[in-house]
Amino acid sequence: MAAPLLVIVDAANVVGSVPDGWWRDRRGATERLRDRLAAYAEGGLPGRAGPVEIVLVVEGAARGVTPVPGVRVEPAPGSGDDRMVELVAEAADRDRLVVTADRELRRRVTELGAEVTGPRTVRSD
């Protein structure tokens, strides 16, 4: 059986896509995103049947966010973008979807064969 779709989420980019005061509590905003993502693990994303494997890449003030069932949290030791590119490259044998609006990151991961979708895919607000 093929591995489930690997969904790599750019936490900083998705959290920052809605001006809802996230800058006052980056970690709390990232935890809320993580909790919303957990609902997609079994059921899938819009247009993508589940289950899916979700990896939330965090950096900076959000590095202390812990995983929950259905969402692996990957703290980036340096650049979150670089860590996401590494994750895409490490999983070259399976389907990968990166959730970001960052143009340069989109270019880098599509060159490695990943698909890309924007933050609205995982934001319900």
PDB file of N, CA and C in Angstrom, residues 38-125:
ATOM      1  N   ALA A  38      -5.218  18.852  12.842  1.00  0.00           N
ATOM      2  CA  ALA A  38      -5.457  17.485  13.325  1.00  0.00           C
ATOM      3  C   ALA A  38      -6.736  16.908  12.738  1.00  0.00           C
ATOM      4  N   ALA A  39      -7.731  17.745  12.498  1.00  0.00           N
ATOM      5  CA  ALA A  39      -9.006  17.276  11.948  1.00  0.00           C
ATOM      6  C   ALA A  39      -8.850  16.748  10.524  1.00  0.00           C
ATOM      7  N   TYR A  40      -7.813  17.176   9.826  1.00  0.00           N
ATOM      8  CA  TYR A  40      -7.601  16.749   8.446  1.00  0.00           C
ATOM      9  C   TYR A  40      -6.858  15.414   8.332  1.00  0.00           C
ATOM     10  N   ALA A  41      -6.213  14.971   9.395  1.00  0.00           N
ATOM     11  CA  ALA A  41      -5.339  13.801   9.316  1.00  0.00           C
ATOM     12  C   ALA A  41      -6.079  12.562   8.807  1.00  0.00           C
ATOM     13  N   GLU A  42      -7.232  12.287   9.333  1.00  0.00           N
ATOM     14  CA  GLU A  42      -7.994  11.104   8.904  1.00  0.00           C
ATOM     15  C   GLU A  42      -8.876  11.390   7.693  1.00  0.00           C
ATOM     16  N   GLY A  43      -9.547  12.538   7.709  1.00  0.00           N
ATOM     17  CA  GLY A  43     -10.520  12.838   6.666  1.00  0.00           C
ATOM     18  C   GLY A  43      -9.950  13.417   5.397  1.00  0.00           C
ATOM     19  N   GLY A  44      -8.720  13.904   5.454  1.00  0.00           N
ATOM     20  CA  GLY A  44      -8.100  14.498   4.278  1.00  0.00           C
ATOM     21  C   GLY A  44      -8.367  15.988   4.157  1.00  0.00           C
ATOM     22  N   LEU A  45      -7.765  16.575   3.153  1.00  0.00           N
ATOM     23  CA  LEU A  45      -7.914  17.998   2.858  1.00  0.00           C
ATOM     24  C   LEU A  45      -8.982  18.172   1.792  1.00  0.00           C
ATOM     25  N   PRO A  46      -9.490  19.388   1.612  1.00  0.00           N
ATOM     26  CA  PRO A  46     -10.442  19.606   0.529  1.00  0.00           C
ATOM     27  C   PRO A  46      -9.876  19.107  -0.805  1.00  0.00           C
ATOM     28  N   GLY A  47     -10.584  18.202  -1.435  1.00  0.00           N
ATOM     29  CA  GLY A  47     -10.152  17.640  -2.705  1.00  0.00           C
ATOM     30  C   GLY A  47      -9.121  16.534  -2.590  1.00  0.00           C
ATOM     31  N   ARG A  48      -8.747  16.166  -1.373  1.00  0.00           N
ATOM     32  CA  ARG A  48      -7.739  15.126  -1.134  1.00  0.00           C
ATOM     33  C   ARG A  48      -8.262  14.171  -0.071  1.00  0.00           C
ATOM     34  N   ALA A  49      -8.541  12.952  -0.458  1.00  0.00           N
ATOM     35  CA  ALA A  49      -9.059  11.972   0.495  1.00  0.00           C
ATOM     36  C   ALA A  49      -8.000  11.632   1.536  1.00  0.00           C
ATOM     37  N   GLY A  50      -8.464  11.326   2.726  1.00  0.00           N
ATOM     38  CA  GLY A  50      -7.561  10.928   3.808  1.00  0.00           C
ATOM     39  C   GLY A  50      -7.352   9.443   3.811  1.00  0.00           C
ATOM     40  N   PRO A  51      -6.536   8.958   4.688  1.00  0.00           N
ATOM     41  CA  PRO A  51      -5.753   9.761   5.633  1.00  0.00           C
ATOM     42  C   PRO A  51      -4.560  10.436   4.948  1.00  0.00           C
ATOM     43  N   VAL A  52      -4.081  11.489   5.597  1.00  0.00           N
ATOM     44  CA  VAL A  52      -2.877  12.176   5.152  1.00  0.00           C
ATOM     45  C   VAL A  52      -1.943  12.287   6.348  1.00  0.00           C
ATOM     46  N   GLU A  53      -0.652  12.379   6.064  1.00  0.00           N
ATOM     47  CA  GLU A  53       0.341  12.597   7.115  1.00  0.00           C
ATOM     48  C   GLU A  53       0.657  14.081   7.128  1.00  0.00           C
ATOM     49  N   ILE A  54       0.473  14.726   8.269  1.00  0.00           N
ATOM     50  CA  ILE A  54       0.665  16.170   8.357  1.00  0.00           C
ATOM     51  C   ILE A  54       1.903  16.486   9.189  1.00  0.00           C
ATOM     52  N   VAL A  55       2.763  17.334   8.614  1.00  0.00           N
ATOM     53  CA  VAL A  55       3.954  17.822   9.310  1.00  0.00           C
ATOM     54  C   VAL A  55       3.853  19.341   9.339  1.00  0.00           C
ATOM     55  N   LEU A  56       3.852  19.902  10.539  1.00  0.00           N
ATOM     56  CA  LEU A  56       3.792  21.346  10.740  1.00  0.00           C
ATOM     57  C   LEU A  56       5.203  21.826  11.043  1.00  0.00           C
ATOM     58  N   VAL A  57       5.782  22.625  10.154  1.00  0.00           N
ATOM     59  CA  VAL A  57       7.144  23.122  10.344  1.00  0.00           C
ATOM     60  C   VAL A  57       7.069  24.474  11.053  1.00  0.00           C
ATOM     61  N   VAL A  58       7.721  24.529  12.225  1.00  0.00           N
ATOM     62  CA  VAL A  58       7.679  25.733  13.057  1.00  0.00           C
ATOM     63  C   VAL A  58       9.084  26.305  13.207  1.00  0.00           C
ATOM     64  N   GLU A  59       9.127  27.600  13.465  1.00  0.00           N
ATOM     65  CA  GLU A  59      10.400  28.285  13.668  1.00  0.00           C
ATOM     66  C   GLU A  59      10.199  29.427  14.651  1.00  0.00           C
ATOM     67  N   GLY A  60      11.280  29.999  15.127  1.00  0.00           N
ATOM     68  CA  GLY A  60      11.213  31.149  16.014  1.00  0.00           C
ATOM     69  C   GLY A  60      10.415  30.884  17.277  1.00  0.00           C
ATOM     70  N   ALA A  61       9.527  31.824  17.618  1.00  0.00           N
ATOM     71  CA  ALA A  61       8.758  31.747  18.862  1.00  0.00           C
ATOM     72  C   ALA A  61       7.835  30.544  18.922  1.00  0.00           C
ATOM     73  N   ALA A  62       7.554  29.924  17.786  1.00  0.00           N
ATOM     74  CA  ALA A  62       6.646  28.771  17.752  1.00  0.00           C
ATOM     75  C   ALA A  62       7.383  27.446  17.934  1.00  0.00           C
ATOM     76  N   ARG A  63       8.694  27.477  18.127  1.00  0.00           N
ATOM     77  CA  ARG A  63       9.463  26.227  18.232  1.00  0.00           C
ATOM     78  C   ARG A  63       9.015  25.337  19.375  1.00  0.00           C
ATOM     79  N   GLY A  64       8.395  25.870  20.411  1.00  0.00           N
ATOM     80  CA  GLY A  64       7.981  25.057  21.553  1.00  0.00           C
ATOM     81  C   GLY A  64       6.654  24.350  21.375  1.00  0.00           C
ATOM     82  N   VAL A  65       6.008  24.518  20.243  1.00  0.00           N
ATOM     83  CA  VAL A  65       4.713  23.877  20.002  1.00  0.00           C
ATOM     84  C   VAL A  65       4.921  22.360  19.949  1.00  0.00           C
ATOM     85  N   THR A  66       4.065  21.632  20.651  1.00  0.00           N
ATOM     86  CA  THR A  66       4.194  20.180  20.732  1.00  0.00           C
ATOM     87  C   THR A  66       3.254  19.503  19.744  1.00  0.00           C
ATOM     88  N   PRO A  67       3.555  18.246  19.382  1.00  0.00           N
ATOM     89  CA  PRO A  67       2.678  17.521  18.462  1.00  0.00           C
ATOM     90  C   PRO A  67       1.381  17.094  19.141  1.00  0.00           C
ATOM     91  N   VAL A  68       0.395  16.770  18.321  1.00  0.00           N
ATOM     92  CA  VAL A  68      -0.863  16.172  18.783  1.00  0.00           C
ATOM     93  C   VAL A  68      -1.131  14.997  17.853  1.00  0.00           C
ATOM     94  N   PRO A  69      -2.016  14.079  18.246  1.00  0.00           N
ATOM     95  CA  PRO A  69      -2.320  12.971  17.333  1.00  0.00           C
ATOM     96  C   PRO A  69      -2.748  13.507  15.962  1.00  0.00           C
ATOM     97  N   GLY A  70      -2.074  13.023  14.929  1.00  0.00           N
ATOM     98  CA  GLY A  70      -2.391  13.438  13.567  1.00  0.00           C
ATOM     99  C   GLY A  70      -1.516  14.539  13.022  1.00  0.00           C
ATOM    100  N   VAL A  71      -0.765  15.217  13.892  1.00  0.00           N
ATOM    101  CA  VAL A  71       0.098  16.313  13.423  1.00  0.00           C
ATOM    102  C   VAL A  71       1.468  16.191  14.079  1.00  0.00           C
ATOM    103  N   ARG A  72       2.470  15.936  13.244  1.00  0.00           N
ATOM    104  CA  ARG A  72       3.855  15.946  13.713  1.00  0.00           C
ATOM    105  C   ARG A  72       4.356  17.378  13.629  1.00  0.00           C
ATOM    106  N   VAL A  73       5.008  17.846  14.672  1.00  0.00           N
ATOM    107  CA  VAL A  73       5.575  19.193  14.670  1.00  0.00           C
ATOM    108  C   VAL A  73       7.079  19.066  14.469  1.00  0.00           C
ATOM    109  N   GLU A  74       7.568  19.779  13.477  1.00  0.00           N
ATOM    110  CA  GLU A  74       8.979  19.721  13.102  1.00  0.00           C
ATOM    111  C   GLU A  74       9.604  21.086  13.341  1.00  0.00           C
ATOM    112  N   PRO A  75      10.343  21.251  14.452  1.00  0.00           N
ATOM    113  CA  PRO A  75      10.994  22.547  14.687  1.00  0.00           C
ATOM    114  C   PRO A  75      12.179  22.716  13.740  1.00  0.00           C
ATOM    115  N   ALA A  76      12.217  23.828  13.063  1.00  0.00           N
ATOM    116  CA  ALA A  76      13.327  24.101  12.139  1.00  0.00           C
ATOM    117  C   ALA A  76      14.497  24.637  12.941  1.00  0.00           C
ATOM    118  N   PRO A  77      15.675  24.019  12.817  1.00  0.00           N
ATOM    119  CA  PRO A  77      16.833  24.516  13.557  1.00  0.00           C
ATOM    120  C   PRO A  77      17.292  25.892  13.061  1.00  0.00           C
ATOM    121  N   GLY A  78      16.993  26.186  11.825  1.00  0.00           N
ATOM    122  CA  GLY A  78      17.342  27.484  11.241  1.00  0.00           C
ATOM    123  C   GLY A  78      16.141  27.997  10.474  1.00  0.00           C
ATOM    124  N   SER A  79      16.279  28.052   9.163  1.00  0.00           N
ATOM    125  CA  SER A  79      15.206  28.528   8.292  1.00  0.00           C
ATOM    126  C   SER A  79      14.105  27.480   8.154  1.00  0.00           C
ATOM    127  N   GLY A  80      12.870  27.899   8.381  1.00  0.00           N
ATOM    128  CA  GLY A  80      11.744  26.999   8.174  1.00  0.00           C
ATOM    129  C   GLY A  80      11.649  26.566   6.720  1.00  0.00           C
ATOM    130  N   ASP A  81      11.922  27.486   5.802  1.00  0.00           N
ATOM    131  CA  ASP A  81      11.873  27.151   4.376  1.00  0.00           C
ATOM    132  C   ASP A  81      12.883  26.058   4.044  1.00  0.00           C
ATOM    133  N   ASP A  82      14.090  26.194   4.565  1.00  0.00           N
ATOM    134  CA  ASP A  82      15.117  25.184   4.290  1.00  0.00           C
ATOM    135  C   ASP A  82      14.699  23.826   4.848  1.00  0.00           C
ATOM    136  N   ARG A  83      14.090  23.805   6.028  1.00  0.00           N
ATOM    137  CA  ARG A  83      13.660  22.529   6.610  1.00  0.00           C
ATOM    138  C   ARG A  83      12.557  21.902   5.765  1.00  0.00           C
ATOM    139  N   MET A  84      11.632  22.707   5.247  1.00  0.00           N
ATOM    140  CA  MET A  84      10.566  22.167   4.403  1.00  0.00           C
ATOM    141  C   MET A  84      11.135  21.581   3.117  1.00  0.00           C
ATOM    142  N   VAL A  85      12.117  22.245   2.521  1.00  0.00           N
ATOM    143  CA  VAL A  85      12.760  21.719   1.315  1.00  0.00           C
ATOM    144  C   VAL A  85      13.431  20.385   1.638  1.00  0.00           C
ATOM    145  N   GLU A  86      14.089  20.294   2.794  1.00  0.00           N
ATOM    146  CA  GLU A  86      14.721  19.034   3.203  1.00  0.00           C
ATOM    147  C   GLU A  86      13.679  17.926   3.351  1.00  0.00           C
ATOM    148  N   LEU A  87      12.556  18.225   3.986  1.00  0.00           N
ATOM    149  CA  LEU A  87      11.501  17.223   4.172  1.00  0.00           C
ATOM    150  C   LEU A  87      10.957  16.735   2.833  1.00  0.00           C
ATOM    151  N   VAL A  88      10.774  17.660   1.895  1.00  0.00           N
ATOM    152  CA  VAL A  88      10.308  17.283   0.557  1.00  0.00           C
ATOM    153  C   VAL A  88      11.326  16.370  -0.109  1.00  0.00           C
ATOM    154  N   ALA A  89      12.605  16.719  -0.021  1.00  0.00           N
ATOM    155  CA  ALA A  89      13.656  15.916  -0.650  1.00  0.00           C
ATOM    156  C   ALA A  89      13.752  14.534  -0.001  1.00  0.00           C
ATOM    157  N   GLU A  90      13.606  14.467   1.324  1.00  0.00           N
ATOM    158  CA  GLU A  90      13.705  13.191   2.046  1.00  0.00           C
ATOM    159  C   GLU A  90      12.564  12.241   1.687  1.00  0.00           C
ATOM    160  N   ALA A  91      11.446  12.776   1.239  1.00  0.00           N
ATOM    161  CA  ALA A  91      10.264  11.956   0.941  1.00  0.00           C
ATOM    162  C   ALA A  91      10.019  11.852  -0.559  1.00  0.00           C
ATOM    163  N   ALA A  92      11.087  11.813  -1.336  1.00  0.00           N
ATOM    164  CA  ALA A  92      10.979  11.829  -2.799  1.00  0.00           C
ATOM    165  C   ALA A  92      10.197  10.647  -3.362  1.00  0.00           C
ATOM    166  N   ASP A  93      10.043   9.585  -2.580  1.00  0.00           N
ATOM    167  CA  ASP A  93       9.361   8.378  -3.056  1.00  0.00           C
ATOM    168  C   ASP A  93       7.856   8.392  -2.832  1.00  0.00           C
ATOM    169  N   ARG A  94       7.310   9.528  -2.420  1.00  0.00           N
ATOM    170  CA  ARG A  94       5.868   9.590  -2.161  1.00  0.00           C
ATOM    171  C   ARG A  94       5.291  10.930  -2.589  1.00  0.00           C
ATOM    172  N   ASP A  95       3.967  11.015  -2.627  1.00  0.00           N
ATOM    173  CA  ASP A  95       3.303  12.271  -2.980  1.00  0.00           C
ATOM    174  C   ASP A  95       3.453  13.254  -1.829  1.00  0.00           C
ATOM    175  N   ARG A  96       3.777  14.506  -2.189  1.00  0.00           N
ATOM    176  CA  ARG A  96       3.985  15.555  -1.196  1.00  0.00           C
ATOM    177  C   ARG A  96       3.221  16.805  -1.590  1.00  0.00           C
ATOM    178  N   LEU A  97       2.619  17.441  -0.599  1.00  0.00           N
ATOM    179  CA  LEU A  97       1.883  18.682  -0.803  1.00  0.00           C
ATOM    180  C   LEU A  97       2.380  19.680   0.233  1.00  0.00           C
ATOM    181  N   VAL A  98       2.857  20.840  -0.226  1.00  0.00           N
ATOM    182  CA  VAL A  98       3.351  21.876   0.671  1.00  0.00           C
ATOM    183  C   VAL A  98       2.314  22.993   0.726  1.00  0.00           C
ATOM    184  N   VAL A  99       1.958  23.396   1.940  1.00  0.00           N
ATOM    185  CA  VAL A  99       0.969  24.451   2.145  1.00  0.00           C
ATOM    186  C   VAL A  99       1.716  25.728   2.494  1.00  0.00           C
ATOM    187  N   THR A 100       1.749  26.675   1.545  1.00  0.00           N
ATOM    188  CA  THR A 100       2.431  27.948   1.730  1.00  0.00           C
ATOM    189  C   THR A 100       1.998  28.909   0.631  1.00  0.00           C
ATOM    190  N   ALA A 101       2.192  30.193   0.894  1.00  0.00           N
ATOM    191  CA  ALA A 101       2.001  31.204  -0.150  1.00  0.00           C
ATOM    192  C   ALA A 101       3.337  31.835  -0.535  1.00  0.00           C
ATOM    193  N   ASP A 102       4.408  31.379   0.079  1.00  0.00           N
ATOM    194  CA  ASP A 102       5.739  31.919  -0.145  1.00  0.00           C
ATOM    195  C   ASP A 102       6.221  31.535  -1.551  1.00  0.00           C
ATOM    196  N   ARG A 103       6.400  32.513  -2.413  1.00  0.00           N
ATOM    197  CA  ARG A 103       6.744  32.241  -3.811  1.00  0.00           C
ATOM    198  C   ARG A 103       8.059  31.498  -3.978  1.00  0.00           C
ATOM    199  N   GLU A 104       9.072  31.924  -3.259  1.00  0.00           N
ATOM    200  CA  GLU A 104      10.380  31.273  -3.393  1.00  0.00           C
ATOM    201  C   GLU A 104      10.324  29.836  -2.890  1.00  0.00           C
ATOM    202  N   LEU A 105       9.652  29.601  -1.779  1.00  0.00           N
ATOM    203  CA  LEU A 105       9.504  28.235  -1.273  1.00  0.00           C
ATOM    204  C   LEU A 105       8.712  27.381  -2.260  1.00  0.00           C
ATOM    205  N   ARG A 106       7.667  27.940  -2.825  1.00  0.00           N
ATOM    206  CA  ARG A 106       6.876  27.210  -3.820  1.00  0.00           C
ATOM    207  C   ARG A 106       7.769  26.760  -4.980  1.00  0.00           C
ATOM    208  N   ARG A 107       8.614  27.659  -5.450  1.00  0.00           N
ATOM    209  CA  ARG A 107       9.530  27.335  -6.555  1.00  0.00           C
ATOM    210  C   ARG A 107      10.474  26.206  -6.152  1.00  0.00           C
ATOM    211  N   ARG A 108      11.048  26.314  -4.976  1.00  0.00           N
ATOM    212  CA  ARG A 108      12.036  25.325  -4.528  1.00  0.00           C
ATOM    213  C   ARG A 108      11.425  23.930  -4.392  1.00  0.00           C
ATOM    214  N   VAL A 109      10.229  23.836  -3.836  1.00  0.00           N
ATOM    215  CA  VAL A 109       9.657  22.498  -3.615  1.00  0.00           C
ATOM    216  C   VAL A 109       9.055  21.908  -4.885  1.00  0.00           C
ATOM    217  N   THR A 110       8.536  22.756  -5.777  1.00  0.00           N
ATOM    218  CA  THR A 110       8.014  22.201  -7.035  1.00  0.00           C
ATOM    219  C   THR A 110       9.147  21.671  -7.900  1.00  0.00           C
ATOM    220  N   GLU A 111      10.326  22.276  -7.802  1.00  0.00           N
ATOM    221  CA  GLU A 111      11.491  21.753  -8.525  1.00  0.00           C
ATOM    222  C   GLU A 111      11.841  20.342  -8.058  1.00  0.00           C
ATOM    223  N   LEU A 112      11.431  19.986  -6.832  1.00  0.00           N
ATOM    224  CA  LEU A 112      11.684  18.653  -6.277  1.00  0.00           C
ATOM    225  C   LEU A 112      10.493  17.713  -6.488  1.00  0.00           C
ATOM    226  N   GLY A 113       9.485  18.187  -7.217  1.00  0.00           N
ATOM    227  CA  GLY A 113       8.350  17.330  -7.546  1.00  0.00           C
ATOM    228  C   GLY A 113       7.162  17.407  -6.611  1.00  0.00           C
ATOM    229  N   ALA A 114       7.197  18.307  -5.639  1.00  0.00           N
ATOM    230  CA  ALA A 114       6.053  18.454  -4.727  1.00  0.00           C
ATOM    231  C   ALA A 114       4.983  19.322  -5.363  1.00  0.00           C
ATOM    232  N   GLU A 115       3.755  19.119  -4.913  1.00  0.00           N
ATOM    233  CA  GLU A 115       2.667  20.014  -5.279  1.00  0.00           C
ATOM    234  C   GLU A 115       2.581  21.094  -4.208  1.00  0.00           C
ATOM    235  N   VAL A 116       1.908  22.193  -4.533  1.00  0.00           N
ATOM    236  CA  VAL A 116       1.780  23.302  -3.600  1.00  0.00           C
ATOM    237  C   VAL A 116       0.346  23.786  -3.596  1.00  0.00           C
ATOM    238  N   THR A 117      -0.103  24.195  -2.422  1.00  0.00           N
ATOM    239  CA  THR A 117      -1.414  24.824  -2.288  1.00  0.00           C
ATOM    240  C   THR A 117      -1.282  25.977  -1.297  1.00  0.00           C
ATOM    241  N   GLY A 118      -2.213  26.908  -1.351  1.00  0.00           N
ATOM    242  CA  GLY A 118      -2.155  28.075  -0.494  1.00  0.00           C
ATOM    243  C   GLY A 118      -2.765  27.856   0.887  1.00  0.00           C
ATOM    244  N   PRO A 119      -2.553  28.816   1.778  1.00  0.00           N
ATOM    245  CA  PRO A 119      -3.042  28.706   3.152  1.00  0.00           C
ATOM    246  C   PRO A 119      -4.557  28.501   3.286  1.00  0.00           C
ATOM    247  N   ARG A 120      -5.336  28.998   2.334  1.00  0.00           N
ATOM    248  CA  ARG A 120      -6.788  28.845   2.450  1.00  0.00           C
ATOM    249  C   ARG A 120      -7.218  27.377   2.521  1.00  0.00           C
ATOM    250  N   THR A 121      -6.393  26.500   1.981  1.00  0.00           N
ATOM    251  CA  THR A 121      -6.710  25.075   2.008  1.00  0.00           C
ATOM    252  C   THR A 121      -6.893  24.562   3.436  1.00  0.00           C
ATOM    253  N   VAL A 122      -6.147  25.136   4.391  1.00  0.00           N
ATOM    254  CA  VAL A 122      -6.201  24.657   5.772  1.00  0.00           C
ATOM    255  C   VAL A 122      -6.733  25.692   6.752  1.00  0.00           C
ATOM    256  N   ARG A 123      -7.149  26.835   6.243  1.00  0.00           N
ATOM    257  CA  ARG A 123      -7.701  27.883   7.126  1.00  0.00           C
ATOM    258  C   ARG A 123      -9.209  27.932   6.911  1.00  0.00           C
ATOM    259  N   SER A 124      -9.939  27.798   7.979  1.00  0.00           N
ATOM    260  CA  SER A 124     -11.394  27.870   7.856  1.00  0.00           C
ATOM    261  C   SER A 124     -11.927  29.230   8.283  1.00  0.00           C
ATOM    262  N   ASP A 125     -11.018  30.149   8.619  1.00  0.00           N
ATOM    263  CA  ASP A 125     -11.479  31.470   9.077  1.00  0.00           C
ATOM    264  C   ASP A 125     -11.159  32.559   8.088  1.00  0.00           C
TER     265      ASP A 125
END
